[in-house]
Amino acid sequence: MKGIIITVIGVIVGLIAGYLYYQQIGCVSGTCSITSKPLNSTLYGGLMGGLLFNLFVTSPKKKEKNEKE
């Protein structure tokens, strides 16, 4: 349950960061596939944030293995 909460927080942080990236930097010409539209940039940021925060979630199997040793 703790892992899901951490991942959801990462998605929310990523969504905000993705939208801010679009707003502040974006793509002037409109030819950039990710940053040309706010929806694309926001969703990509959410995906990357979720993946990044998910790196900090420990697996239950690893915990049990370490406790046995």
Rosetta silent file (secondary structure, phi, psi, omega in degrees, C-alpha in Angstrom):
SEQUENCE: MKGIIITVIGVIVGLIAGYLYYQQIGCVSGTCSITSKPLNSTLYGGLMGGLLFNLFVTSPKKKEKNEKE
SCORE:     score description
SCORE:     0.000 S_00000001
   1 L     0.000  -38.866 -179.910    0.000    0.000    0.000 S_00000001
   2 H   -63.931  -36.340  179.313    2.868    2.337    0.838 S_00000001
   3 H   -64.787  -37.316  179.240    4.384    1.743   -2.614 S_00000001
   4 H   -66.898  -41.299 -179.668    1.175    2.749   -4.357 S_00000001
   5 H   -63.990  -42.728  179.002    0.979    5.981   -2.376 S_00000001
   6 H   -63.502  -41.314  178.960    4.584    6.868   -3.216 S_00000001
   7 H   -66.135  -40.919  179.108    3.977    6.158   -6.908 S_00000001
   8 H   -64.734  -39.871  176.524    0.779    8.251   -6.944 S_00000001
   9 H   -62.086  -40.267  177.494    2.632   11.142   -5.320 S_00000001
  10 H   -62.890  -39.870  177.962    5.275   10.800   -8.040 S_00000001
  11 H   -63.632  -43.482 -179.149    2.612   10.892  -10.755 S_00000001
  12 H   -64.518  -44.493  177.680    1.079   14.053   -9.268 S_00000001
  13 H   -62.101  -41.139  179.058    4.474   15.749   -8.985 S_00000001
  14 H   -65.490  -38.898  177.415    5.256   14.687  -12.554 S_00000001
  15 H   -60.986  -44.853  179.611    1.952   16.024  -13.872 S_00000001
  16 H   -65.367  -44.679 -179.726    2.647   19.401  -12.318 S_00000001
  17 H   -64.492  -38.617  178.926    6.249   19.419  -13.551 S_00000001
  18 H   -64.185  -41.668  178.262    5.171   18.406  -17.063 S_00000001
  19 H   -67.982  -41.526  178.386    2.645   21.210  -17.288 S_00000001
  20 H   -63.449  -35.809  176.514    5.133   23.739  -15.914 S_00000001
  21 H   -62.850  -44.226  177.907    7.667   22.568  -18.482 S_00000001
  22 H   -61.380  -44.555 -175.600    5.127   23.158  -21.251 S_00000001
  23 H   -68.081  -42.336 -174.381    4.203   26.555  -19.851 S_00000001
  24 H   -87.128  -38.235 -175.137    7.737   27.834  -19.230 S_00000001
  25 L  -111.053  -60.124  174.887    9.759   26.164  -21.996 S_00000001
  26 L    54.766 -157.384  179.316    7.394   24.388  -24.381 S_00000001
  27 L  -139.619  112.167 -174.830    7.897   24.236  -28.118 S_00000001
  28 L   -68.158  -40.898 -174.483    7.466   27.424  -30.116 S_00000001
  29 L   -76.013  -23.000 -178.764    7.322   25.846  -33.574 S_00000001
  30 L    84.862    5.753 -178.483    4.736   23.186  -32.629 S_00000001
  31 L   -94.271   -8.388  179.097    6.731   20.372  -34.200 S_00000001
  32 L   -76.602  127.903 -173.901    7.855   18.804  -30.913 S_00000001
  33 L   -69.958  -34.024 -176.376    5.771   15.707  -30.276 S_00000001
  34 L   -91.529  -45.990 -170.911    5.777   15.875  -26.469 S_00000001
  35 L   -95.244    6.360 -178.777    5.978   19.557  -25.630 S_00000001
  36 L   -79.272  -24.132  179.617    3.816   21.013  -28.394 S_00000001
  37 L  -126.573  144.098 -178.170    0.546   20.431  -26.492 S_00000001
  38 H   -64.918  -32.843  179.864   -0.088   20.810  -22.763 S_00000001
  39 H   -65.097  -46.325  179.672   -1.878   17.443  -22.517 S_00000001
  40 H   -60.937  -46.038 -177.961    1.051   15.527  -24.023 S_00000001
  41 H   -65.344  -40.534 -179.722    3.591   17.284  -21.833 S_00000001
  42 H   -66.624  -45.673  179.980    1.504   16.810  -18.683 S_00000001
  43 H   -66.178  -39.368  177.816    0.876   13.105  -19.279 S_00000001
  44 H   -63.891  -41.754  177.173    4.535   12.473  -20.126 S_00000001
  45 H   -62.513  -40.231  177.770    5.579   14.260  -16.949 S_00000001
  46 H   -63.555  -41.557  178.145    3.152   12.149  -14.928 S_00000001
  47 H   -62.987  -47.175 -179.129    4.535    8.953  -16.415 S_00000001
  48 H   -66.440  -38.575  177.991    8.124    9.962  -15.748 S_00000001
  49 H   -64.769  -41.822  177.777    7.309   11.121  -12.207 S_00000001
  50 H   -63.342  -42.389  178.846    5.573    7.841  -11.418 S_00000001
  51 H   -66.849  -40.796 -179.639    8.495    5.828  -12.740 S_00000001
  52 H   -64.644  -48.408 -178.886   11.040    7.941  -10.884 S_00000001
  53 H   -68.696  -27.270  179.500    9.257    7.746   -7.531 S_00000001
  54 H   -67.971  -19.757  176.330    8.635    4.034   -8.043 S_00000001
  55 L   -63.914  -25.388 -176.302   12.406    3.509   -7.885 S_00000001
  56 L   -91.102    2.896  178.265   12.238    4.284   -4.157 S_00000001
  57 L   -89.387  128.432  178.704    9.667    1.566   -3.395 S_00000001
  58 L   -89.764  144.395 -179.264   11.154   -1.543   -1.860 S_00000001
  59 L   -79.494  138.388  178.299    9.900   -4.936   -2.907 S_00000001
  60 H   -62.139  -32.440  179.961    8.282   -7.096   -0.183 S_00000001
  61 H   -64.422  -40.289  179.362   10.220  -10.139   -1.454 S_00000001
  62 H   -65.435  -38.152  178.982   13.543   -8.384   -0.887 S_00000001
  63 H   -62.242  -47.801 -178.768   12.514   -7.473    2.658 S_00000001
  64 H   -63.480  -38.949 -179.988   11.615  -11.073    3.516 S_00000001
  65 H   -64.503  -42.357  179.834   14.847  -12.372    2.018 S_00000001
  66 H   -67.666  -32.913 -179.862   16.935   -9.922    4.040 S_00000001
  67 H   -70.162  -32.178 -179.323   15.105  -10.825    7.264 S_00000001
  68 H   -70.411  -29.753 -176.507   15.883  -14.549    6.793 S_00000001
  69 L   -79.688    0.000    0.000   19.619  -13.930    6.516 S_00000001
